[in-house]
JSON list of C-alpha atoms and ligand atoms in Angstrom, two decimals:
[
{"chain": "A", "resi": 1, "resn": "UNK", "atom": "CA", "xyz": [10.95, 7.90, 18.00]},
{"chain": "A", "resi": 2, "resn": "UNK", "atom": "CA", "xyz": [9.74, 5.09, 15.84]},
{"chain": "A", "resi": 3, "resn": "UNK", "atom": "CA", "xyz": [12.35, 2.71, 14.41]},
{"chain": "A", "resi": 4, "resn": "UNK", "atom": "CA", "xyz": [12.92, 1.32, 10.93]},
{"chain": "A", "resi": 5, "resn": "UNK", "atom": "CA", "xyz": [15.35, -1.37, 12.07]},
{"chain": "A", "resi": 6, "resn": "UNK", "atom": "CA", "xyz": [13.01, -4.22, 11.14]},
{"chain": "A", "resi": 7, "resn": "UNK", "atom": "CA", "xyz": [12.25, -2.64, 7.75]},
{"chain": "A", "resi": 8, "resn": "UNK", "atom": "CA", "xyz": [15.95, -2.27, 6.93]},
{"chain": "A", "resi": 9, "resn": "UNK", "atom": "CA", "xyz": [16.98, -5.72, 8.18]},
{"chain": "A", "resi": 10, "resn": "UNK", "atom": "CA", "xyz": [14.60, -7.41, 5.72]},
{"chain": "A", "resi": 11, "resn": "UNK", "atom": "CA", "xyz": [15.97, -5.65, 2.63]},
{"chain": "A", "resi": 12, "resn": "UNK", "atom": "CA", "xyz": [19.18, -5.41, 0.59]},
{"chain": "A", "resi": 13, "resn": "UNK", "atom": "CA", "xyz": [19.21, -1.87, -0.78]},
{"chain": "A", "resi": 14, "resn": "UNK", "atom": "CA", "xyz": [21.83, -2.79, -3.38]},
{"chain": "A", "resi": 15, "resn": "UNK", "atom": "CA", "xyz": [19.22, -5.06, -4.96]},
{"chain": "A", "resi": 16, "resn": "UNK", "atom": "CA", "xyz": [15.89, -3.32, -4.37]},
{"chain": "A", "resi": 17, "resn": "UNK", "atom": "CA", "xyz": [14.96, 0.20, -5.49]},
{"chain": "A", "resi": 18, "resn": "UNK", "atom": "CA", "xyz": [12.81, 0.66, -2.38]},
{"chain": "A", "resi": 19, "resn": "UNK", "atom": "CA", "xyz": [13.91, 3.65, -0.25]},
{"chain": "A", "resi": 20, "resn": "UNK", "atom": "CA", "xyz": [16.17, 2.92, 2.72]},
{"chain": "A", "resi": 21, "resn": "UNK", "atom": "CA", "xyz": [14.46, 5.88, 4.31]},
{"chain": "A", "resi": 22, "resn": "UNK", "atom": "CA", "xyz": [14.88, 7.62, 7.60]},
{"chain": "A", "resi": 23, "resn": "UNK", "atom": "CA", "xyz": [12.48, 7.81, 10.48]},
{"chain": "A", "resi": 24, "resn": "UNK", "atom": "CA", "xyz": [11.35, 11.43, 10.31]},
{"chain": "A", "resi": 25, "resn": "UNK", "atom": "CA", "xyz": [10.77, 13.44, 13.42]},
{"chain": "A", "resi": 26, "resn": "UNK", "atom": "CA", "xyz": [7.15, 12.92, 14.46]},
{"chain": "A", "resi": 27, "resn": "UNK", "atom": "CA", "xyz": [4.99, 16.00, 14.21]},
{"chain": "A", "resi": 28, "resn": "UNK", "atom": "CA", "xyz": [4.22, 17.16, 17.73]},
{"chain": "A", "resi": 29, "resn": "UNK", "atom": "CA", "xyz": [0.59, 17.55, 18.62]},
{"chain": "A", "resi": 30, "resn": "UNK", "atom": "CA", "xyz": [-0.60, 16.45, 15.20]},
{"chain": "A", "resi": 31, "resn": "UNK", "atom": "CA", "xyz": [-2.39, 13.16, 14.72]},
{"chain": "A", "resi": 32, "resn": "UNK", "atom": "CA", "xyz": [-2.92, 11.49, 11.39]},
{"chain": "A", "resi": 33, "resn": "UNK", "atom": "CA", "xyz": [-1.19, 12.56, 8.19]},
{"chain": "A", "resi": 34, "resn": "UNK", "atom": "CA", "xyz": [-0.79, 10.90, 4.84]},
{"chain": "A", "resi": 35, "resn": "UNK", "atom": "CA", "xyz": [-2.14, 7.47, 3.98]},
{"chain": "A", "resi": 36, "resn": "UNK", "atom": "CA", "xyz": [-1.34, 5.25, 1.04]},
{"chain": "A", "resi": 37, "resn": "UNK", "atom": "CA", "xyz": [-2.48, 1.87, -0.22]},
{"chain": "A", "resi": 38, "resn": "UNK", "atom": "CA", "xyz": [0.01, -0.03, -2.34]},
{"chain": "A", "resi": 39, "resn": "UNK", "atom": "CA", "xyz": [-1.29, -2.83, -4.51]},
{"chain": "A", "resi": 40, "resn": "UNK", "atom": "CA", "xyz": [1.52, -5.35, -4.27]},
{"chain": "A", "resi": 41, "resn": "UNK", "atom": "CA", "xyz": [1.68, -8.24, -6.74]},
{"chain": "A", "resi": 42, "resn": "UNK", "atom": "CA", "xyz": [4.04, -10.35, -4.61]},
{"chain": "A", "resi": 43, "resn": "UNK", "atom": "CA", "xyz": [3.92, -14.17, -4.37]},
{"chain": "A", "resi": 44, "resn": "UNK", "atom": "CA", "xyz": [0.37, -13.51, -3.18]},
{"chain": "A", "resi": 45, "resn": "UNK", "atom": "CA", "xyz": [-1.37, -10.34, -4.34]},
{"chain": "A", "resi": 46, "resn": "UNK", "atom": "CA", "xyz": [-2.25, -8.06, -1.43]},
{"chain": "A", "resi": 47, "resn": "UNK", "atom": "CA", "xyz": [-2.87, -4.41, -0.61]},
{"chain": "A", "resi": 48, "resn": "UNK", "atom": "CA", "xyz": [-0.63, -2.64, 1.89]},
{"chain": "A", "resi": 49, "resn": "UNK", "atom": "CA", "xyz": [-2.44, 0.00, 3.94]},
{"chain": "A", "resi": 50, "resn": "UNK", "atom": "CA", "xyz": [-0.02, 2.57, 5.39]},
{"chain": "A", "resi": 51, "resn": "UNK", "atom": "CA", "xyz": [-0.87, 5.31, 7.86]},
{"chain": "A", "resi": 52, "resn": "UNK", "atom": "CA", "xyz": [1.60, 8.03, 8.82]},
{"chain": "A", "resi": 53, "resn": "UNK", "atom": "CA", "xyz": [2.35, 8.14, 12.53]},
{"chain": "A", "resi": 54, "resn": "UNK", "atom": "CA", "xyz": [5.28, 9.58, 14.48]},
{"chain": "A", "resi": 55, "resn": "UNK", "atom": "CA", "xyz": [7.61, 9.87, 11.48]},
{"chain": "A", "resi": 56, "resn": "UNK", "atom": "CA", "xyz": [6.96, 6.45, 9.93]},
{"chain": "A", "resi": 57, "resn": "UNK", "atom": "CA", "xyz": [4.20, 4.61, 8.07]},
{"chain": "A", "resi": 58, "resn": "UNK", "atom": "CA", "xyz": [2.29, 2.06, 10.14]},
{"chain": "A", "resi": 59, "resn": "UNK", "atom": "CA", "xyz": [1.63, -0.81, 7.73]},
{"chain": "A", "resi": 60, "resn": "UNK", "atom": "CA", "xyz": [-0.88, -3.63, 7.34]},
{"chain": "A", "resi": 61, "resn": "UNK", "atom": "CA", "xyz": [-0.94, -6.20, 4.53]},
{"chain": "A", "resi": 62, "resn": "UNK", "atom": "CA", "xyz": [-4.62, -6.52, 3.62]},
{"chain": "A", "resi": 63, "resn": "UNK", "atom": "CA", "xyz": [-4.75, -9.91, 1.93]},
{"chain": "A", "resi": 64, "resn": "UNK", "atom": "CA", "xyz": [-8.00, -9.40, -0.03]},
{"chain": "A", "resi": 65, "resn": "UNK", "atom": "CA", "xyz": [-7.81, -5.61, -0.21]},
{"chain": "A", "resi": 66, "resn": "UNK", "atom": "CA", "xyz": [-10.15, -2.98, 1.23]},
{"chain": "A", "resi": 67, "resn": "UNK", "atom": "CA", "xyz": [-13.92, -3.20, 0.69]},
{"chain": "A", "resi": 68, "resn": "UNK", "atom": "CA", "xyz": [-16.52, -0.42, 0.73]},
{"chain": "A", "resi": 69, "resn": "UNK", "atom": "CA", "xyz": [-19.06, -2.98, 1.98]},
{"chain": "A", "resi": 70, "resn": "UNK", "atom": "CA", "xyz": [-19.46, -2.71, 5.79]},
{"chain": "A", "resi": 71, "resn": "UNK", "atom": "CA", "xyz": [-20.31, -6.42, 5.96]},
{"chain": "A", "resi": 72, "resn": "UNK", "atom": "CA", "xyz": [-16.92, -7.38, 4.51]},
{"chain": "A", "resi": 73, "resn": "UNK", "atom": "CA", "xyz": [-14.25, -7.86, 7.17]},
{"chain": "A", "resi": 74, "resn": "UNK", "atom": "CA", "xyz": [-10.85, -7.96, 5.54]},
{"chain": "A", "resi": 75, "resn": "UNK", "atom": "CA", "xyz": [-7.86, -9.59, 7.23]},
{"chain": "A", "resi": 76, "resn": "UNK", "atom": "CA", "xyz": [-5.10, -7.01, 7.75]},
{"chain": "A", "resi": 77, "resn": "UNK", "atom": "CA", "xyz": [-1.75, -8.37, 8.95]},
{"chain": "A", "resi": 78, "resn": "UNK", "atom": "CA", "xyz": [0.19, -5.77, 10.89]},
{"chain": "A", "resi": 79, "resn": "UNK", "atom": "CA", "xyz": [3.71, -5.64, 9.42]},
{"chain": "A", "resi": 80, "resn": "UNK", "atom": "CA", "xyz": [6.85, -3.60, 10.05]},
{"chain": "A", "resi": 81, "resn": "UNK", "atom": "CA", "xyz": [6.81, 0.23, 9.96]},
{"chain": "A", "resi": 82, "resn": "UNK", "atom": "CA", "xyz": [7.91, 1.68, 6.62]},
{"chain": "A", "resi": 83, "resn": "UNK", "atom": "CA", "xyz": [9.73, 5.00, 6.00]},
{"chain": "A", "resi": 84, "resn": "UNK", "atom": "CA", "xyz": [7.63, 8.01, 5.01]},
{"chain": "A", "resi": 85, "resn": "UNK", "atom": "CA", "xyz": [9.61, 8.06, 1.72]},
{"chain": "A", "resi": 86, "resn": "UNK", "atom": "CA", "xyz": [7.96, 4.77, 0.84]},
{"chain": "A", "resi": 87, "resn": "UNK", "atom": "CA", "xyz": [4.56, 6.42, 0.25]},
{"chain": "A", "resi": 88, "resn": "UNK", "atom": "CA", "xyz": [5.02, 7.42, -3.44]},
{"chain": "A", "resi": 89, "resn": "UNK", "atom": "CA", "xyz": [7.03, 4.28, -4.32]},
{"chain": "A", "resi": 90, "resn": "UNK", "atom": "CA", "xyz": [6.05, 2.35, -7.43]},
{"chain": "A", "resi": 91, "resn": "UNK", "atom": "CA", "xyz": [8.34, -0.24, -8.93]},
{"chain": "A", "resi": 92, "resn": "UNK", "atom": "CA", "xyz": [9.33, -3.86, -9.14]},
{"chain": "A", "resi": 93, "resn": "UNK", "atom": "CA", "xyz": [11.19, -5.56, -6.32]},
{"chain": "A", "resi": 94, "resn": "UNK", "atom": "CA", "xyz": [13.44, -8.23, -7.89]},
{"chain": "A", "resi": 95, "resn": "UNK", "atom": "CA", "xyz": [12.44, -11.88, -7.62]},
{"chain": "A", "resi": 96, "resn": "UNK", "atom": "CA", "xyz": [14.02, -13.59, -4.64]},
{"chain": "A", "resi": 97, "resn": "UNK", "atom": "CA", "xyz": [14.19, -10.35, -2.64]},
{"chain": "A", "resi": 98, "resn": "UNK", "atom": "CA", "xyz": [11.86, -9.65, 0.28]},
{"chain": "A", "resi": 99, "resn": "UNK", "atom": "CA", "xyz": [8.42, -8.79, -1.15]},
{"chain": "A", "resi": 100, "resn": "UNK", "atom": "CA", "xyz": [9.56, -9.59, -4.71]},
{"chain": "A", "resi": 101, "resn": "UNK", "atom": "CA", "xyz": [6.97, -8.31, -7.23]},
{"chain": "A", "resi": 102, "resn": "UNK", "atom": "CA", "xyz": [5.50, -5.04, -8.49]},
{"chain": "A", "resi": 103, "resn": "UNK", "atom": "CA", "xyz": [3.80, -2.24, -6.57]},
{"chain": "A", "resi": 104, "resn": "UNK", "atom": "CA", "xyz": [1.52, 0.60, -7.58]},
{"chain": "A", "resi": 105, "resn": "UNK", "atom": "CA", "xyz": [0.00, 3.39, -5.50]},
{"chain": "A", "resi": 106, "resn": "UNK", "atom": "CA", "xyz": [-3.61, 2.21, -5.58]},
{"chain": "A", "resi": 107, "resn": "UNK", "atom": "CA", "xyz": [-4.86, 5.08, -3.43]},
{"chain": "A", "resi": 108, "resn": "UNK", "atom": "CA", "xyz": [-3.39, 7.96, -1.43]},
{"chain": "A", "resi": 109, "resn": "UNK", "atom": "CA", "xyz": [-4.55, 10.92, 0.59]},
{"chain": "A", "resi": 110, "resn": "UNK", "atom": "CA", "xyz": [-4.81, 11.82, 4.25]},
{"chain": "A", "resi": 111, "resn": "UNK", "atom": "CA", "xyz": [-6.10, 10.02, 7.32]},
{"chain": "A", "resi": 112, "resn": "UNK", "atom": "CA", "xyz": [-7.67, 11.47, 10.45]},
{"chain": "A", "resi": 113, "resn": "UNK", "atom": "CA", "xyz": [-7.86, 9.34, 13.61]},
{"chain": "A", "resi": 114, "resn": "UNK", "atom": "CA", "xyz": [-10.86, 9.70, 15.93]},
{"chain": "A", "resi": 115, "resn": "UNK", "atom": "CA", "xyz": [-8.69, 9.53, 19.07]},
{"chain": "A", "resi": 116, "resn": "UNK", "atom": "CA", "xyz": [-4.96, 9.68, 19.85]},
{"chain": "A", "resi": 117, "resn": "UNK", "atom": "CA", "xyz": [-3.60, 7.05, 17.44]},
{"chain": "A", "resi": 118, "resn": "UNK", "atom": "CA", "xyz": [-0.90, 5.79, 19.84]},
{"chain": "A", "resi": 119, "resn": "UNK", "atom": "CA", "xyz": [-3.61, 5.01, 22.39]},
{"chain": "A", "resi": 120, "resn": "UNK", "atom": "CA", "xyz": [-5.81, 3.44, 19.72]},
{"chain": "A", "resi": 121, "resn": "UNK", "atom": "CA", "xyz": [-2.91, 1.26, 18.52]},
{"chain": "A", "resi": 122, "resn": "UNK", "atom": "CA", "xyz": [-2.26, 0.08, 22.08]},
{"chain": "A", "resi": 123, "resn": "UNK", "atom": "CA", "xyz": [-5.95, -0.68, 22.51]},
{"chain": "A", "resi": 124, "resn": "UNK", "atom": "CA", "xyz": [-6.01, -2.57, 19.22]},
{"chain": "A", "resi": 125, "resn": "UNK", "atom": "CA", "xyz": [-8.90, -0.53, 17.84]},
{"chain": "A", "resi": 126, "resn": "UNK", "atom": "CA", "xyz": [-8.31, 2.40, 15.49]},
{"chain": "A", "resi": 127, "resn": "UNK", "atom": "CA", "xyz": [-11.28, 4.39, 14.16]},
{"chain": "A", "resi": 128, "resn": "UNK", "atom": "CA", "xyz": [-10.30, 6.81, 11.43]},
{"chain": "A", "resi": 129, "resn": "UNK", "atom": "CA", "xyz": [-11.40, 8.76, 8.39]},
{"chain": "A", "resi": 130, "resn": "UNK", "atom": "CA", "xyz": [-9.79, 8.39, 4.96]},
{"chain": "A", "resi": 131, "resn": "UNK", "atom": "CA", "xyz": [-9.69, 11.23, 2.45]},
{"chain": "A", "resi": 132, "resn": "UNK", "atom": "CA", "xyz": [-8.38, 9.57, -0.67]},
{"chain": "A", "resi": 133, "resn": "UNK", "atom": "CA", "xyz": [-9.19, 9.33, -4.37]},
{"chain": "A", "resi": 134, "resn": "UNK", "atom": "CA", "xyz": [-11.00, 6.01, -4.00]},
{"chain": "A", "resi": 135, "resn": "UNK", "atom": "CA", "xyz": [-11.51, 5.55, -0.27]},
{"chain": "A", "resi": 136, "resn": "UNK", "atom": "CA", "xyz": [-13.51, 7.94, 1.88]},
{"chain": "A", "resi": 137, "resn": "UNK", "atom": "CA", "xyz": [-15.47, 8.00, 5.11]},
{"chain": "A", "resi": 138, "resn": "UNK", "atom": "CA", "xyz": [-14.92, 6.19, 8.38]},
{"chain": "A", "resi": 139, "resn": "UNK", "atom": "CA", "xyz": [-13.01, 2.94, 8.75]},
{"chain": "A", "resi": 140, "resn": "UNK", "atom": "CA", "xyz": [-12.13, 0.57, 11.59]},
{"chain": "A", "resi": 141, "resn": "UNK", "atom": "CA", "xyz": [-8.99, -1.43, 12.22]},
{"chain": "A", "resi": 142, "resn": "UNK", "atom": "CA", "xyz": [-9.59, -4.02, 14.94]},
{"chain": "A", "resi": 143, "resn": "UNK", "atom": "CA", "xyz": [-6.92, -6.32, 16.36]},
{"chain": "A", "resi": 144, "resn": "UNK", "atom": "CA", "xyz": [-7.88, -9.99, 16.68]},
{"chain": "A", "resi": 145, "resn": "UNK", "atom": "CA", "xyz": [-7.05, -11.96, 19.80]},
{"chain": "A", "resi": 146, "resn": "UNK", "atom": "CA", "xyz": [-4.05, -14.13, 18.91]},
{"chain": "A", "resi": 147, "resn": "UNK", "atom": "CA", "xyz": [-4.89, -17.82, 18.61]},
{"chain": "A", "resi": 148, "resn": "UNK", "atom": "CA", "xyz": [-2.56, -20.39, 20.20]},
{"chain": "A", "resi": 149, "resn": "UNK", "atom": "CA", "xyz": [0.59, -20.62, 18.09]},
{"chain": "A", "resi": 150, "resn": "UNK", "atom": "CA", "xyz": [-0.34, -17.60, 15.92]},
{"chain": "A", "resi": 151, "resn": "UNK", "atom": "CA", "xyz": [2.79, -15.61, 15.13]},
{"chain": "A", "resi": 152, "resn": "UNK", "atom": "CA", "xyz": [1.18, -12.92, 13.01]},
{"chain": "A", "resi": 153, "resn": "UNK", "atom": "CA", "xyz": [-0.45, -9.79, 14.40]},
{"chain": "A", "resi": 154, "resn": "UNK", "atom": "CA", "xyz": [-3.85, -10.14, 12.75]},
{"chain": "A", "resi": 155, "resn": "UNK", "atom": "CA", "xyz": [-6.33, -7.27, 12.48]},
{"chain": "A", "resi": 156, "resn": "UNK", "atom": "CA", "xyz": [-9.53, -6.70, 10.52]},
{"chain": "A", "resi": 157, "resn": "UNK", "atom": "CA", "xyz": [-10.13, -3.72, 8.22]},
{"chain": "A", "resi": 158, "resn": "UNK", "atom": "CA", "xyz": [-13.82, -2.82, 8.12]},
{"chain": "A", "resi": 159, "resn": "UNK", "atom": "CA", "xyz": [-15.69, 0.00, 6.38]},
{"chain": "A", "resi": 160, "resn": "UNK", "atom": "CA", "xyz": [-17.98, 1.90, 8.72]},
{"chain": "A", "resi": 161, "resn": "UNK", "atom": "CA", "xyz": [-21.65, 1.97, 7.68]},
{"chain": "A", "resi": 162, "resn": "UNK", "atom": "CA", "xyz": [-21.76, 5.63, 6.64]},
{"chain": "A", "resi": 163, "resn": "UNK", "atom": "CA", "xyz": [-22.51, 7.75, 3.55]},
{"chain": "A", "resi": 164, "resn": "UNK", "atom": "CA", "xyz": [-19.30, 6.52, 1.85]},
{"chain": "A", "resi": 165, "resn": "UNK", "atom": "CA", "xyz": [-20.23, 2.83, 2.26]},
{"chain": "A", "resi": 166, "resn": "UNK", "atom": "CA", "xyz": [-21.16, 0.93, -0.93]},
{"chain": "A", "resi": 167, "resn": "UNK", "atom": "CA", "xyz": [-22.64, -2.46, -0.01]},
{"chain": "A", "resi": 168, "resn": "UNK", "atom": "CA", "xyz": [-22.12, -5.08, -2.70]},
{"chain": "A", "resi": 169, "resn": "UNK", "atom": "CA", "xyz": [-19.67, -3.02, -4.74]},
{"chain": "A", "resi": 170, "resn": "UNK", "atom": "CA", "xyz": [-16.11, -4.09, -5.55]},
{"chain": "A", "resi": 171, "resn": "UNK", "atom": "CA", "xyz": [-13.86, -1.03, -5.70]},
{"chain": "A", "resi": 172, "resn": "UNK", "atom": "CA", "xyz": [-10.83, -3.23, -6.47]},
{"chain": "A", "resi": 173, "resn": "UNK", "atom": "CA", "xyz": [-12.42, -4.34, -9.77]},
{"chain": "A", "resi": 174, "resn": "UNK", "atom": "CA", "xyz": [-14.02, -0.96, -10.56]},
{"chain": "A", "resi": 175, "resn": "UNK", "atom": "CA", "xyz": [-10.88, 1.08, -10.00]},
{"chain": "A", "resi": 176, "resn": "UNK", "atom": "CA", "xyz": [-7.83, -1.18, -10.35]},
{"chain": "A", "resi": 177, "resn": "UNK", "atom": "CA", "xyz": [-5.42, 1.50, -11.58]},
{"chain": "A", "resi": 178, "resn": "UNK", "atom": "CA", "xyz": [-2.58, 3.45, -9.97]},
{"chain": "A", "resi": 179, "resn": "UNK", "atom": "CA", "xyz": [-3.65, 6.94, -8.90]},
{"chain": "A", "resi": 180, "resn": "UNK", "atom": "CA", "xyz": [-0.23, 8.11, -10.12]},
{"chain": "A", "resi": 181, "resn": "UNK", "atom": "CA", "xyz": [0.12, 6.55, -13.60]},
{"chain": "A", "resi": 182, "resn": "UNK", "atom": "CA", "xyz": [-3.40, 5.34, -14.44]},
{"chain": "A", "resi": 183, "resn": "UNK", "atom": "CA", "xyz": [-1.98, 1.86, -15.09]},
{"chain": "A", "resi": 184, "resn": "UNK", "atom": "CA", "xyz": [-2.85, -1.43, -13.43]},
{"chain": "A", "resi": 185, "resn": "UNK", "atom": "CA", "xyz": [-0.09, -3.23, -11.55]},
{"chain": "A", "resi": 186, "resn": "UNK", "atom": "CA", "xyz": [0.34, -5.68, -14.48]},
{"chain": "A", "resi": 187, "resn": "UNK", "atom": "CA", "xyz": [0.48, -2.87, -17.06]},
{"chain": "A", "resi": 188, "resn": "UNK", "atom": "CA", "xyz": [3.03, -0.85, -15.13]},
{"chain": "A", "resi": 189, "resn": "UNK", "atom": "CA", "xyz": [5.24, -3.91, -14.55]},
{"chain": "A", "resi": 190, "resn": "UNK", "atom": "CA", "xyz": [5.09, -4.78, -18.26]},
{"chain": "A", "resi": 191, "resn": "UNK", "atom": "CA", "xyz": [5.81, -1.19, -19.31]},
{"chain": "A", "resi": 192, "resn": "UNK", "atom": "CA", "xyz": [8.75, -0.99, -16.93]},
{"chain": "A", "resi": 193, "resn": "UNK", "atom": "CA", "xyz": [10.34, -4.23, -18.16]},
{"chain": "A", "resi": 194, "resn": "UNK", "atom": "CA", "xyz": [9.98, -3.09, -21.80]},
{"chain": "A", "resi": 195, "resn": "UNK", "atom": "CA", "xyz": [11.52, 0.25, -20.96]},
{"chain": "A", "resi": 196, "resn": "UNK", "atom": "CA", "xyz": [14.52, -1.48, -19.37]},
{"chain": "A", "resi": 197, "resn": "UNK", "atom": "CA", "xyz": [14.96, -3.83, -22.35]},
{"chain": "A", "resi": 198, "resn": "UNK", "atom": "CA", "xyz": [14.77, -1.03, -24.90]},
{"chain": "A", "resi": 199, "resn": "UNK", "atom": "CA", "xyz": [17.02, 1.35, -23.04]},
{"chain": "A", "resi": 200, "resn": "UNK", "atom": "CA", "xyz": [20.50, 1.77, -24.48]},
{"chain": "A", "resi": 201, "resn": "UNK", "atom": "CA", "xyz": [21.74, 3.70, -21.48]},
{"chain": "A", "resi": 202, "resn": "UNK", "atom": "CA", "xyz": [24.00, 1.91, -19.04]},
{"chain": "A", "resi": 203, "resn": "UNK", "atom": "CA", "xyz": [22.04, 0.89, -15.98]},
{"chain": "A", "resi": 204, "resn": "UNK", "atom": "CA", "xyz": [24.00, 2.42, -13.18]},
{"chain": "A", "resi": 205, "resn": "UNK", "atom": "CA", "xyz": [22.57, 2.93, -9.76]},
{"chain": "A", "resi": 206, "resn": "UNK", "atom": "CA", "xyz": [18.86, 2.85, -9.22]},
{"chain": "A", "resi": 207, "resn": "UNK", "atom": "CA", "xyz": [16.52, 1.80, -12.00]},
{"chain": "A", "resi": 208, "resn": "UNK", "atom": "CA", "xyz": [14.93, 4.79, -13.69]},
{"chain": "A", "resi": 209, "resn": "UNK", "atom": "CA", "xyz": [11.17, 4.70, -13.62]},
{"chain": "A", "resi": 210, "resn": "UNK", "atom": "CA", "xyz": [9.55, 6.00, -16.81]},
{"chain": "A", "resi": 211, "resn": "UNK", "atom": "CA", "xyz": [7.26, 9.01, -16.55]},
{"chain": "A", "resi": 212, "resn": "UNK", "atom": "CA", "xyz": [3.54, 8.40, -16.16]},
{"chain": "A", "resi": 213, "resn": "UNK", "atom": "CA", "xyz": [2.79, 9.65, -19.69]},
{"chain": "A", "resi": 214, "resn": "UNK", "atom": "CA", "xyz": [5.31, 7.29, -21.23]},
{"chain": "A", "resi": 215, "resn": "UNK", "atom": "CA", "xyz": [3.92, 4.38, -19.24]},
{"chain": "A", "resi": 216, "resn": "UNK", "atom": "CA", "xyz": [0.40, 5.10, -20.37]},
{"chain": "A", "resi": 217, "resn": "UNK", "atom": "CA", "xyz": [1.50, 5.23, -23.99]},
{"chain": "A", "resi": 218, "resn": "UNK", "atom": "CA", "xyz": [3.36, 1.93, -23.73]},
{"chain": "A", "resi": 219, "resn": "UNK", "atom": "CA", "xyz": [0.43, 0.24, -21.99]},
{"chain": "A", "resi": 220, "resn": "UNK", "atom": "CA", "xyz": [-2.06, 1.51, -24.54]},
{"chain": "A", "resi": 221, "resn": "UNK", "atom": "CA", "xyz": [0.17, 0.28, -27.36]},
{"chain": "A", "resi": 222, "resn": "UNK", "atom": "CA", "xyz": [0.52, -3.14, -25.77]},
{"chain": "A", "resi": 223, "resn": "UNK", "atom": "CA", "xyz": [-3.24, -3.38, -25.16]},
{"chain": "A", "resi": 224, "resn": "UNK", "atom": "CA", "xyz": [-4.12, -2.56, -28.77]},
{"chain": "A", "resi": 225, "resn": "UNK", "atom": "CA", "xyz": [-1.51, -5.01, -30.11]},
{"chain": "A", "resi": 226, "resn": "UNK", "atom": "CA", "xyz": [-3.02, -7.88, -28.08]},
{"chain": "A", "resi": 227, "resn": "UNK", "atom": "CA", "xyz": [-6.59, -7.02, -29.11]},
{"chain": "A", "resi": 228, "resn": "UNK", "atom": "CA", "xyz": [-7.53, -8.71, -32.39]},
{"chain": "B", "resi": 1, "resn": "MN", "atom": "MN1", "xyz": [3.50, -5.84, 0.67]}
]
């Protein structure tokens, strides 16, 4: 069974609202599952691609985000497995904590590997289909040969040249919003911090995340107040 030891050792769950999670039992004889892409406004903005496998989410930090252009090869740093519970997570990790900054669910759906994903992972070449709101069609994840002294596990994320490819387009600019709340990462962070400031309830336990409707209202209000 996959392990979340590395995931847990990096985080203090008294300080971050991220789920501590559990490695779920992997589904026997079933490859693929859910996928999610978190836009993560950490010290450096990046997009975390997560693919369900064997009860956890395989994760890559895609520094410049996914591209629908097959000529664009995007660096994807393989990072620690995340719990399945992490998939719907949106929130702000406090400054100074691991990954400090805000996250939104930029896209979600299901993924279908072309071959046994465990074998593909070992080989360092995963061909798969995405069925999301924003991302569709075939994709490739290809592991790079480590250079001397390279500590990171670097891969490339590349769109396959198929019917879902859109050369020259920038999906990150065209569709920047959360598929859950409709807000950009900046808007949802702003709305959340306002909500916390205006709340008169004692803040015990985990921070309460406002409902999507509320967030949209707050963001719209803040947008119209800054427009002159
Ligand atoms: Mn991240």
